[in-house]
PDB file of C-alpha atoms and ligand atoms in Angstrom:
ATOM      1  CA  UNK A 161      -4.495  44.338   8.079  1.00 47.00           C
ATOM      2  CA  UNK A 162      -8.209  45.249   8.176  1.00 45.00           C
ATOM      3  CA  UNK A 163     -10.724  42.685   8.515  1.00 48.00           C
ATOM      4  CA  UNK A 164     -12.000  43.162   5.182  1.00 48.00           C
ATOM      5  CA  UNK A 165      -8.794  42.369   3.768  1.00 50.00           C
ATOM      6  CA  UNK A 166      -8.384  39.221   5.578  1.00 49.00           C
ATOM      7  CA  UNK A 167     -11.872  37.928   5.251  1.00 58.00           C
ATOM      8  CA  UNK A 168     -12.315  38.436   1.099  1.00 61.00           C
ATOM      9  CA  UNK A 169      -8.284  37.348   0.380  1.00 71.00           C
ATOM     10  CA  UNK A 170      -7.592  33.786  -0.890  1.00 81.00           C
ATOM     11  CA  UNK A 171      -7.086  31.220   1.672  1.00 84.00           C
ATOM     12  CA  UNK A 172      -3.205  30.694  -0.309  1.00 83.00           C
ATOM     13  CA  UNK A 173      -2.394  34.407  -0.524  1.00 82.00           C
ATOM     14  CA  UNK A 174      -3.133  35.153   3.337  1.00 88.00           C
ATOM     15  CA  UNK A 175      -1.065  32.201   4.340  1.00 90.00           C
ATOM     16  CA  UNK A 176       1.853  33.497   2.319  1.00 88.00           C
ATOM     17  CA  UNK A 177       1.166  36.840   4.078  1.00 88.00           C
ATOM     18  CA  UNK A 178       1.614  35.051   7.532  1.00 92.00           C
ATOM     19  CA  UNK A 179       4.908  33.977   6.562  1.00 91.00           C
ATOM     20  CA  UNK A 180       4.025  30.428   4.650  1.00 89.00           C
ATOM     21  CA  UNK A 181       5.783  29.809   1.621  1.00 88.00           C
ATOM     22  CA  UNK A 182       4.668  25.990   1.062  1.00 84.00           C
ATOM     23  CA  UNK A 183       0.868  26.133  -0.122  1.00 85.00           C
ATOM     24  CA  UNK A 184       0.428  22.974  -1.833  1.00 89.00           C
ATOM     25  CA  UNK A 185      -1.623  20.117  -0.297  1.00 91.00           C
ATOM     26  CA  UNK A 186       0.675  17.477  -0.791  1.00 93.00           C
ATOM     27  CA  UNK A 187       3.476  19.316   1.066  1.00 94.00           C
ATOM     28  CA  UNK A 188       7.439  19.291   0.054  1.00 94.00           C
ATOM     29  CA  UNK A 189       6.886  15.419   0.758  1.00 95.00           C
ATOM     30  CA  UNK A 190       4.987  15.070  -2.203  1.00 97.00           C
ATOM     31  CA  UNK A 191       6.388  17.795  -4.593  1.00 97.00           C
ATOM     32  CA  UNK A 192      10.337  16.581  -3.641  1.00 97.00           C
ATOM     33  CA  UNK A 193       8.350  13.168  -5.206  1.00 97.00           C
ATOM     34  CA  UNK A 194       7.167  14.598  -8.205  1.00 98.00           C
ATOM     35  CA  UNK A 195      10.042  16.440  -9.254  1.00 98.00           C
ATOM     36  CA  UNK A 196      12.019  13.020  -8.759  1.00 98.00           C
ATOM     37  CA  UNK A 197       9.531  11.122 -11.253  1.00 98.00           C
ATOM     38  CA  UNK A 198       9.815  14.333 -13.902  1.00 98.00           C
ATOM     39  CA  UNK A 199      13.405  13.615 -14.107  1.00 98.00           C
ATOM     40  CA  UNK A 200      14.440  17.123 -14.736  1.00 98.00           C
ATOM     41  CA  UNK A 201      18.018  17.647 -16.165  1.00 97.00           C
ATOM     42  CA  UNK A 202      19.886  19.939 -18.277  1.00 97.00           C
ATOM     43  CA  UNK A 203      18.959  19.432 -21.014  1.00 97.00           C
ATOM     44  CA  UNK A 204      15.236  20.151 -20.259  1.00 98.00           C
ATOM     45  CA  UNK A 205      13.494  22.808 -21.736  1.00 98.00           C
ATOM     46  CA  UNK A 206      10.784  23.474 -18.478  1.00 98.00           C
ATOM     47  CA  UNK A 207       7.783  25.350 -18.017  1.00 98.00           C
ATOM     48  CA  UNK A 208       6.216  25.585 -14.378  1.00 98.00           C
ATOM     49  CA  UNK A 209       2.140  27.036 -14.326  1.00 98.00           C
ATOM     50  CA  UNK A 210       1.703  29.113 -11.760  1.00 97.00           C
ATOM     51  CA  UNK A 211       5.094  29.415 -10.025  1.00 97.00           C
ATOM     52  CA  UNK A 212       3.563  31.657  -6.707  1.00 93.00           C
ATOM     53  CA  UNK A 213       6.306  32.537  -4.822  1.00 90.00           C
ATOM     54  CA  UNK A 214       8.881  30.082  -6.272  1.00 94.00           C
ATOM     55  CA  UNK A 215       9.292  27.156  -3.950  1.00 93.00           C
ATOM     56  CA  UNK A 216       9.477  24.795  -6.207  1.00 97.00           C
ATOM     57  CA  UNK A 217      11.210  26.854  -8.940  1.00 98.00           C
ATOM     58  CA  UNK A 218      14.214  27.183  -7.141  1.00 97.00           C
ATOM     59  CA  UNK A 219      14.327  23.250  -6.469  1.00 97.00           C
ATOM     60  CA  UNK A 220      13.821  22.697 -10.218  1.00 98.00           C
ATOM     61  CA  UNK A 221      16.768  25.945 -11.001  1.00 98.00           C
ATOM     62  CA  UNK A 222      19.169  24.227  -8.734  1.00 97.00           C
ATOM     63  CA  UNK A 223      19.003  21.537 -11.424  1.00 97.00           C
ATOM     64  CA  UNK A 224      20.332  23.545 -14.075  1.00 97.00           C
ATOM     65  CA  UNK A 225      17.817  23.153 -16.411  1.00 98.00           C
ATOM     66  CA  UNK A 226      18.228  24.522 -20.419  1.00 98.00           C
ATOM     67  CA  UNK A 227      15.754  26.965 -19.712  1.00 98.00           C
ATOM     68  CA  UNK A 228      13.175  27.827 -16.958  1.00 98.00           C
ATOM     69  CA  UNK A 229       9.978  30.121 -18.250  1.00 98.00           C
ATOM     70  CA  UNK A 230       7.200  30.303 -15.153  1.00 98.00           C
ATOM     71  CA  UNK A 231       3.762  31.232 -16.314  1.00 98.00           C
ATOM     72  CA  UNK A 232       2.143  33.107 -13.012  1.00 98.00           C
ATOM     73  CA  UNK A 233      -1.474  35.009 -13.622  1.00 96.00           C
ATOM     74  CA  UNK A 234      -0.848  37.441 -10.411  1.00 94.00           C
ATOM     75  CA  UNK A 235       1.454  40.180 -11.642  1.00 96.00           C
ATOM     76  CA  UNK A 236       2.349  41.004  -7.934  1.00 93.00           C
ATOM     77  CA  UNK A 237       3.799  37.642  -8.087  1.00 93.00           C
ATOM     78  CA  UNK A 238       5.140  37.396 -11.006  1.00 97.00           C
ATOM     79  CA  UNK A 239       7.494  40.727 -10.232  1.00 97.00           C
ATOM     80  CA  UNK A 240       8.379  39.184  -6.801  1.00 96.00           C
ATOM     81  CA  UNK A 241       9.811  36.140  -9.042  1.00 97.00           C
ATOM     82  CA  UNK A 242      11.229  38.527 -11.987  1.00 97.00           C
ATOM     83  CA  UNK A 243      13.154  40.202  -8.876  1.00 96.00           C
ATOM     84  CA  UNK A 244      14.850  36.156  -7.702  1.00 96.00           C
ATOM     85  CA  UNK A 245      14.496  34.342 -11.057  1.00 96.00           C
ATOM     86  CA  UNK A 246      17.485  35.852 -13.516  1.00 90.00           C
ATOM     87  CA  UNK A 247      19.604  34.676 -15.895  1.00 93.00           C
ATOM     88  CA  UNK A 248      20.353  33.274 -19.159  1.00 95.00           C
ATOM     89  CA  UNK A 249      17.076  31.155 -20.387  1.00 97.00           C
ATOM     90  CA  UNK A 250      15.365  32.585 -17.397  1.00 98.00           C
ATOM     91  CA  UNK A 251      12.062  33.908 -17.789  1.00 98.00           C
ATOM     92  CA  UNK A 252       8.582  34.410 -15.727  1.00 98.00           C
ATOM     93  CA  UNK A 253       5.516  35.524 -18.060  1.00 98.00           C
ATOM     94  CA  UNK A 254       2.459  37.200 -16.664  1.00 98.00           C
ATOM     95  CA  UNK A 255       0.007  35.040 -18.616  1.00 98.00           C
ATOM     96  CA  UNK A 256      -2.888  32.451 -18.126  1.00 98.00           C
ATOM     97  CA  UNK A 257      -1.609  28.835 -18.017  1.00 98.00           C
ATOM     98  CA  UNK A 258      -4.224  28.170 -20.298  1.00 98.00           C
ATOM     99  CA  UNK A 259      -3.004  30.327 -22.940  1.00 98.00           C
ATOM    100  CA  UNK A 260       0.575  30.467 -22.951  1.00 98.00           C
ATOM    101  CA  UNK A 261       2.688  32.405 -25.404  1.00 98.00           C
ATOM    102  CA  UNK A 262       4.730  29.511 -26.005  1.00 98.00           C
ATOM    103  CA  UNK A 263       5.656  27.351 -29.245  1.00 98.00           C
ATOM    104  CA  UNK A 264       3.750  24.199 -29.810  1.00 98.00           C
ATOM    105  CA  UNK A 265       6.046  21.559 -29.211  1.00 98.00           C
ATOM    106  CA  UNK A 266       8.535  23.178 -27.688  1.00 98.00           C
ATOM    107  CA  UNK A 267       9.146  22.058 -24.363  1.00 98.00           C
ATOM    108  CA  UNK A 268      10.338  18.940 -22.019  1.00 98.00           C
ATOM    109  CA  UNK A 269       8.457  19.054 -19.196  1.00 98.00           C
ATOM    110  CA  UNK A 270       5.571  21.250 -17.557  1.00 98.00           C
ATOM    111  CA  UNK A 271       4.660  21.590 -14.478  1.00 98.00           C
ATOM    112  CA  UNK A 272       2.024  23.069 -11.750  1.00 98.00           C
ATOM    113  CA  UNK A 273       1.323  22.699  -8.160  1.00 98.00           C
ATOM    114  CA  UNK A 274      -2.408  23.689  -6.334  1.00 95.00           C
ATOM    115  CA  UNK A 275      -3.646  25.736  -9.216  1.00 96.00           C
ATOM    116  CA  UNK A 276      -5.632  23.518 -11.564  1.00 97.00           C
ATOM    117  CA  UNK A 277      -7.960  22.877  -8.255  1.00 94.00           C
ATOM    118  CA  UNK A 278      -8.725  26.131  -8.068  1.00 91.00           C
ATOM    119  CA  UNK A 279     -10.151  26.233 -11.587  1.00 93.00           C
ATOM    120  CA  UNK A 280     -13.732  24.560 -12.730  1.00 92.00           C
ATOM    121  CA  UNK A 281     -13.635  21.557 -14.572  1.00 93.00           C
ATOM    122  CA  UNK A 282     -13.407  22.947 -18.070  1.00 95.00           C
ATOM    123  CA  UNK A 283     -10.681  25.702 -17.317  1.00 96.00           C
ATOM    124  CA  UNK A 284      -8.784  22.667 -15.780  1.00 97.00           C
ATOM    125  CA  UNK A 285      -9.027  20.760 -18.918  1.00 98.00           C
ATOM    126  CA  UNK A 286      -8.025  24.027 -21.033  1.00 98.00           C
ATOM    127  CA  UNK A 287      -4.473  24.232 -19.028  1.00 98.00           C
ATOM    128  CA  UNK A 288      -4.424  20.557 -19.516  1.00 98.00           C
ATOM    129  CA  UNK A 289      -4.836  21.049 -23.437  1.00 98.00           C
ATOM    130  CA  UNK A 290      -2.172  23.523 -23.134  1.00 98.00           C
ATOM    131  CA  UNK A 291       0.415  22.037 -21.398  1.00 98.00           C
ATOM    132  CA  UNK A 292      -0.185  19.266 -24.195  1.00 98.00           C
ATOM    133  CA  UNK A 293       0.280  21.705 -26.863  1.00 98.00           C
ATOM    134  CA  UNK A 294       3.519  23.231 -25.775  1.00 98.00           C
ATOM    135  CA  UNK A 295       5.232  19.975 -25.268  1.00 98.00           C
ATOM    136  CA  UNK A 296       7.224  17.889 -27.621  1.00 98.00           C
ATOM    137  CA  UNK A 297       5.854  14.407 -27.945  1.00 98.00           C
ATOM    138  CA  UNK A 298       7.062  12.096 -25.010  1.00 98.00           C
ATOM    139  CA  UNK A 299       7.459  15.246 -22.665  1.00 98.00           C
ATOM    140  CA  UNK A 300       6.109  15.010 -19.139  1.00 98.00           C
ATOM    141  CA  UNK A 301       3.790  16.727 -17.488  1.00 98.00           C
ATOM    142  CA  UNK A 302       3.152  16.921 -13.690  1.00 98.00           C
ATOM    143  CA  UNK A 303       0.392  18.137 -11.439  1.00 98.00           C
ATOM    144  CA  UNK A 304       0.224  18.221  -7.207  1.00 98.00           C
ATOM    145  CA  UNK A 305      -3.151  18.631  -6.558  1.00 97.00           C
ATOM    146  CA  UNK A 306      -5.862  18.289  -3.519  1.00 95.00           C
ATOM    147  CA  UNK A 307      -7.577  15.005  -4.103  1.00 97.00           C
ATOM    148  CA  UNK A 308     -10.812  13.332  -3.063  1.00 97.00           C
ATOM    149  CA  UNK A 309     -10.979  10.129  -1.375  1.00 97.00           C
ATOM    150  CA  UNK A 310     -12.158   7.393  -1.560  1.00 97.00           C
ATOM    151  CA  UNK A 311     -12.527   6.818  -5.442  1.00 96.00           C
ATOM    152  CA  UNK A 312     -15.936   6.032  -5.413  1.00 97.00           C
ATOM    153  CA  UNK A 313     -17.144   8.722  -2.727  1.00 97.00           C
ATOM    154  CA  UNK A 314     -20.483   9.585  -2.626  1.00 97.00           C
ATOM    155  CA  UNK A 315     -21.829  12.811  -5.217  1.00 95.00           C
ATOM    156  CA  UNK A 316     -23.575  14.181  -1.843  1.00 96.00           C
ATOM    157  CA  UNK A 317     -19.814  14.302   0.365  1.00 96.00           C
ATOM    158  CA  UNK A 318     -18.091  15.637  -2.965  1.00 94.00           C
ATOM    159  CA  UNK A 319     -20.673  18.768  -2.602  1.00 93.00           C
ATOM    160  CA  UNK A 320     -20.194  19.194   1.135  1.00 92.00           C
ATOM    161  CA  UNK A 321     -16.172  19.125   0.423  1.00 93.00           C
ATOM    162  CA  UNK A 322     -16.327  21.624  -2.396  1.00 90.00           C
ATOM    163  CA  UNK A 323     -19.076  24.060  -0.931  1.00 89.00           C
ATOM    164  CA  UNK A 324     -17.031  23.921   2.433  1.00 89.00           C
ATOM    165  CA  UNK A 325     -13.760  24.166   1.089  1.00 88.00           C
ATOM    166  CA  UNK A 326     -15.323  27.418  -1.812  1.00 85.00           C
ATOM    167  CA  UNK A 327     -16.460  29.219   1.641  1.00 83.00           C
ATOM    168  CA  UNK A 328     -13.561  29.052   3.654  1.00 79.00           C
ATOM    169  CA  UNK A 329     -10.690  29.545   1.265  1.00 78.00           C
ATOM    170  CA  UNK A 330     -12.312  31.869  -0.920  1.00 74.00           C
ATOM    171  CA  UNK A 331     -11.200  29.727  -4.082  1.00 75.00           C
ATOM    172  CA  UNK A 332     -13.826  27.804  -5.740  1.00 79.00           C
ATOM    173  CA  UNK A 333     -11.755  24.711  -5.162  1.00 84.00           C
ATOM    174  CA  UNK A 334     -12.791  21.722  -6.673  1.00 90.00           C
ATOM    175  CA  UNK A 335     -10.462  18.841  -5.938  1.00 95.00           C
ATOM    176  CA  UNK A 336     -11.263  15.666  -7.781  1.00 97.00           C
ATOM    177  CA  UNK A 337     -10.660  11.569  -7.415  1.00 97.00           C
ATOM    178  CA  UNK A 338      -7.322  10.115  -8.419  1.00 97.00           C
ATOM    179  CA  UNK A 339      -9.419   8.523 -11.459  1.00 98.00           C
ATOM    180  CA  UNK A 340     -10.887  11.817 -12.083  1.00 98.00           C
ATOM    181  CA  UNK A 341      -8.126  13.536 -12.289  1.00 98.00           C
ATOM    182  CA  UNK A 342      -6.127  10.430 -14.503  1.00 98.00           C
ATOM    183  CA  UNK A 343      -9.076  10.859 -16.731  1.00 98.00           C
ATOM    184  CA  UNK A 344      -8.963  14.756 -17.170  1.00 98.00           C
ATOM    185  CA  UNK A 345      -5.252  14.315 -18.525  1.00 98.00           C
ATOM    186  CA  UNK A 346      -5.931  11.056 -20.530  1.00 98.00           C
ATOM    187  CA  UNK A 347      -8.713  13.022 -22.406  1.00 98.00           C
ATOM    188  CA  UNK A 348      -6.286  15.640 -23.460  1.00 98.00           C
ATOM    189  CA  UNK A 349      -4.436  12.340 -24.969  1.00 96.00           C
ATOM    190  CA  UNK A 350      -1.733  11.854 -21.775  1.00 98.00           C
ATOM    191  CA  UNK A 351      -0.807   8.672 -20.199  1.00 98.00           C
ATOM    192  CA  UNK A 352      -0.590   8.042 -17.464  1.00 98.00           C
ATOM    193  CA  UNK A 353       3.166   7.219 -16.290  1.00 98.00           C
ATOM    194  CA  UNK A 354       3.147   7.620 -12.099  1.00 98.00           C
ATOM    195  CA  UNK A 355       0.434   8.511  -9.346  1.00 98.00           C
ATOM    196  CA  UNK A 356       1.603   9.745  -5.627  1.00 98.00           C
ATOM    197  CA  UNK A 357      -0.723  10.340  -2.771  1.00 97.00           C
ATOM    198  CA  UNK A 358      -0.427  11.951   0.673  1.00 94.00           C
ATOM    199  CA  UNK A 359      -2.417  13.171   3.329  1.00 92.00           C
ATOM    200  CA  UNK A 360      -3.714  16.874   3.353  1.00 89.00           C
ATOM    201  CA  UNK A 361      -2.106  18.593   6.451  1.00 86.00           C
ATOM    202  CA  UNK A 362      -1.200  21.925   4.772  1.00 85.00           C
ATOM    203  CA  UNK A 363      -2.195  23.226   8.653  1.00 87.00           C
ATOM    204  CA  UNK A 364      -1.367  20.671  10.960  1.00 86.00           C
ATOM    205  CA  UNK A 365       1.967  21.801  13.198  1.00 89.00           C
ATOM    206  CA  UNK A 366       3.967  18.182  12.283  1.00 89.00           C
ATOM    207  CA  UNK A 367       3.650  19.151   8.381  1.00 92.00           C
ATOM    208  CA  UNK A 368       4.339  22.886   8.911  1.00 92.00           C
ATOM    209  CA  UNK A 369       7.667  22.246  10.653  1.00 91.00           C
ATOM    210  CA  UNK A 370       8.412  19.322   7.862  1.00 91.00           C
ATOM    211  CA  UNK A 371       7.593  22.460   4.862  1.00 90.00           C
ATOM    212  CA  UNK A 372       8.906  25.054   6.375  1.00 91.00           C
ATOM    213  CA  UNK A 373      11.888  24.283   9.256  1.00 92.00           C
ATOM    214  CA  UNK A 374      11.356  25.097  12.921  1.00 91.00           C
ATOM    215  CA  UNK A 375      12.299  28.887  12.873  1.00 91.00           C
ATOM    216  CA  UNK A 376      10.172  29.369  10.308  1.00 92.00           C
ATOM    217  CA  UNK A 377       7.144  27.670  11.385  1.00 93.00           C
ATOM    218  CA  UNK A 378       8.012  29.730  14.769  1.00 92.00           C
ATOM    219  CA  UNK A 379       7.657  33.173  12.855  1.00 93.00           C
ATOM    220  CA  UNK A 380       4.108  32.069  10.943  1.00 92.00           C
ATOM    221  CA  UNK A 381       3.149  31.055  14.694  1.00 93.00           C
ATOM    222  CA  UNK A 382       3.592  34.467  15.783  1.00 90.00           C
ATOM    223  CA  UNK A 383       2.211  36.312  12.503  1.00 93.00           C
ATOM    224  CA  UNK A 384      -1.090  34.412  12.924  1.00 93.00           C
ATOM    225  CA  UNK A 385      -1.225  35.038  17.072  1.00 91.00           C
ATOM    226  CA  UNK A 386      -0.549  38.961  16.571  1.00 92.00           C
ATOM    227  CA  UNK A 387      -3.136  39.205  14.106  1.00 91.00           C
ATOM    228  CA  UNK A 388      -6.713  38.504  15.435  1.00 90.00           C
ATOM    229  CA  UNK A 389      -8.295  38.616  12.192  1.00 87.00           C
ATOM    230  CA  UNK A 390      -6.048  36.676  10.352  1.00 88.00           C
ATOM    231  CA  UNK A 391      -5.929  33.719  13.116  1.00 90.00           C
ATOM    232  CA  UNK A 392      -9.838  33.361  12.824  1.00 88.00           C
ATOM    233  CA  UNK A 393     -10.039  33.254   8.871  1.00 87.00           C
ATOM    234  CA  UNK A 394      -6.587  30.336   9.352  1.00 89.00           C
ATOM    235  CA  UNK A 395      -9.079  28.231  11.959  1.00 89.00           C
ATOM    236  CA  UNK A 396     -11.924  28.228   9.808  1.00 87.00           C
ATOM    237  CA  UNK A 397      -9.960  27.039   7.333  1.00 88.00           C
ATOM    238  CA  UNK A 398      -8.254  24.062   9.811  1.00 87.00           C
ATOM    239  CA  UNK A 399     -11.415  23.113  11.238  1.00 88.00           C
ATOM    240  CA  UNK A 400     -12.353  22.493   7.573  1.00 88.00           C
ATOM    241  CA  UNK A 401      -9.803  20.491   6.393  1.00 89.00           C
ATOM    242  CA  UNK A 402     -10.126  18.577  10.026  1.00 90.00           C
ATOM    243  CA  UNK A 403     -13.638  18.570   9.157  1.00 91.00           C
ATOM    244  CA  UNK A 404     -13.133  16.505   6.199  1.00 93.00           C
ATOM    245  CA  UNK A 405      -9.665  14.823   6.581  1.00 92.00           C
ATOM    246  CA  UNK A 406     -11.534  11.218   5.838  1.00 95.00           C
ATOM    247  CA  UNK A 407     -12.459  12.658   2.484  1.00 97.00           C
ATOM    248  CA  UNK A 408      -9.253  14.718   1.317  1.00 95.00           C
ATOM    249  CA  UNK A 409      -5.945  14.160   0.148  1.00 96.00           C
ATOM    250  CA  UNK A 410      -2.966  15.167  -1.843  1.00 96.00           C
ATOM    251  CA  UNK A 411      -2.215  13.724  -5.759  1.00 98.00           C
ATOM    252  CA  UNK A 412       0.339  14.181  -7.730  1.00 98.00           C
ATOM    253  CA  UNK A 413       0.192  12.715 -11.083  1.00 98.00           C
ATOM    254  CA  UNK A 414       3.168  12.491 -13.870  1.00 98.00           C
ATOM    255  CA  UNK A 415       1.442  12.383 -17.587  1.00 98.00           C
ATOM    256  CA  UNK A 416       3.352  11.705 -21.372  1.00 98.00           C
ATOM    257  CA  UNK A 417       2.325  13.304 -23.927  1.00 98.00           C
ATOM    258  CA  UNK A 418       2.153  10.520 -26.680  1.00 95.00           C
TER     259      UNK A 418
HETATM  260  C1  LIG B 542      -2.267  28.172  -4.252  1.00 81.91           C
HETATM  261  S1  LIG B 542      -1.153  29.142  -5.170  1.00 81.91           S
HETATM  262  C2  LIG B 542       0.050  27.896  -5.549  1.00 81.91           C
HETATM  263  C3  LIG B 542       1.362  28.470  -5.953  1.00 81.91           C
HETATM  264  C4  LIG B 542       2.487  27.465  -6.122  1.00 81.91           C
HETATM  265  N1  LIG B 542       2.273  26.603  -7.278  1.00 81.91           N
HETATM  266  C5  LIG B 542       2.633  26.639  -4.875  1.00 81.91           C
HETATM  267  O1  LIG B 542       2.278  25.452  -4.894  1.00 81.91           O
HETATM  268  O2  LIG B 542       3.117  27.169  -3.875  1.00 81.91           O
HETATM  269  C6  LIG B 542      -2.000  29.344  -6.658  1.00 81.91           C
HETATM  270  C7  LIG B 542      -1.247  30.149  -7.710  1.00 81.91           C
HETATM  271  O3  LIG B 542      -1.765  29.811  -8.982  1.00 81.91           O
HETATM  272  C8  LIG B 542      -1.778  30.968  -9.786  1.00 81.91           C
HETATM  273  N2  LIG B 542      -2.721  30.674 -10.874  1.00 81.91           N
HETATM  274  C9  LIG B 542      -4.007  30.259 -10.725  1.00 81.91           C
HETATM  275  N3  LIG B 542      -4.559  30.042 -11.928  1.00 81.91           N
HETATM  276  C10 LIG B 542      -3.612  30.318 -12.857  1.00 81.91           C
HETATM  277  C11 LIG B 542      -3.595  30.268 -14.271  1.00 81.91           C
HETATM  278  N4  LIG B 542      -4.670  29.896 -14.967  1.00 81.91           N
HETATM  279  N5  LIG B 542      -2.460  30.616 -14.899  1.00 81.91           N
HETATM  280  C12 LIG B 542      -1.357  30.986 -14.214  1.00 81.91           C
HETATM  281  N6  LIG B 542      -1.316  31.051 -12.860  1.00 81.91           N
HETATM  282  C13 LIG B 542      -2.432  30.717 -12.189  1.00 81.91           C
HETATM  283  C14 LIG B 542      -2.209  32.044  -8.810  1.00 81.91           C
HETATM  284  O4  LIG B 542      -1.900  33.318  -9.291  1.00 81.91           O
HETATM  285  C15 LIG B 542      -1.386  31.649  -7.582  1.00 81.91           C
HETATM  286  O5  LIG B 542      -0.104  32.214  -7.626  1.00 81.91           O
END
């Protein structure tokens, strides 16, 4: 890989090239959570934003839902899913989760993990907006998203986190407070049903081994040492979420649509 590759790619997408397949801050910990609260079942219609490479589609497949559709904006993606994800009722769309080319109304749940964070304020509330206008009334709609704690911090640490975090991962990432987030989906007219929290260790060895089983994390150990370039781009970013662990965390929320 040449070191302009690895120093302009996306924090997510060169993890996933070392091997990682669980990106979201929350870990499986918190997304095994979230898909308990959504109560997915067959007779769900679901809709997942921004599937990535499928971890959590497959968990929310092996339920044997009425139909599946994944909405993923990176086509090189979306064909790695198309390739796994077949099937009657089975469908991945190369679209923008905040314009779907769904129905209004026409779906039981929706879904998305570590992508709204990614996405200033106002885009956020747009795939918000959506995700209320292709559900049916009472549907559910859940998020797993990095957090900032405490509640109340201070407007000056918000800045640090987000101009650290925009640097190093090449995202502008802007993680908000468990209340900011509630509010973002109660002003699209959700309520809200259940909030989860955990701590942000997408890169610490104990939560690697948890996401991804010991062989595994063994194989993304060697990717990263192999690769010189790589391993310092994967530091940066650990020394930055060590940096800030006081002021980070995982949410995942579970909305209704009224
Ligand atoms: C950090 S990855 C997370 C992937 C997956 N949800 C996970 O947790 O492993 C971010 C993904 O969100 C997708 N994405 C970002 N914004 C999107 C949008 N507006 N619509 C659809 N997909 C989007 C990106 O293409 C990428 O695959």
């Amino acid at each position: 890989m040449s070191n302009q590759y690895i120093d302009t790619r996306q924090g997510h997408w060169l993890l996933s090239k070392m091997g990682k397949k669980v990106l979201r801050p929350g870990g499986k910990e918190l997304t095994l959570k979230l898909l308990e609260g959504m109560e997915i079942s067959g007779k769900d219609d679901v809709v997942e934003f921004a599937p990535g490479i499928g971890f959590t589609a497959f968990k929310v497949l092996a339920k044997n839902p009425r139909s599946y559709t994944g909405i993923e904006l990176n086509k090189e993606a979306a064909a790695g899913l198309k390739r796994e994800i077949k099937g009657l009722n089975r469908q991945i769309i190369v679209a923008n989760a905040a314009a779907t080319p769904l129905p209004s109304s026409s779906v039981d749940k929706v879904y998305g993990e570590a992508m709204l964070t990614m996405h200033v304020d106002k885009r956020k509330s747009e795939i918000i907006r959506e995700a209320a206008r292709i559900l049916r009334p009472g549907g559910y709609y859940g998020i797993h998203e990095l957090g900032l704690t405490p509640d109340d911090i201070s407007e000056e640490n918000k800045d640090l986190v987000q101009r650290d975090l925009s640097t190093c991962i090449k995202v502008n990432a802007r993680p908000l407070t468990k209340s900011e987030w509630s509010q973002l989906l109660q002003n699209e007219g959700f309520e809200i049903i259940n909030i989860y929290t955990n701590s942000m260790l997408l890169l610490e060895t104990r939560r690697i081994i948890d996401d991804e089983g010991f062989f595994r994390t063994l194989k993304i150990s060697y990717n990263i040492l192999r690769d010189t370039s790589a391993r310092k781009r994967i530091n940066e970013m650990k020394c930055v979420f060590k940096k800030y662990k006081n002021l980070m965390n995982a949410v995942a929320i579970i909305a209704r649509k009224k």
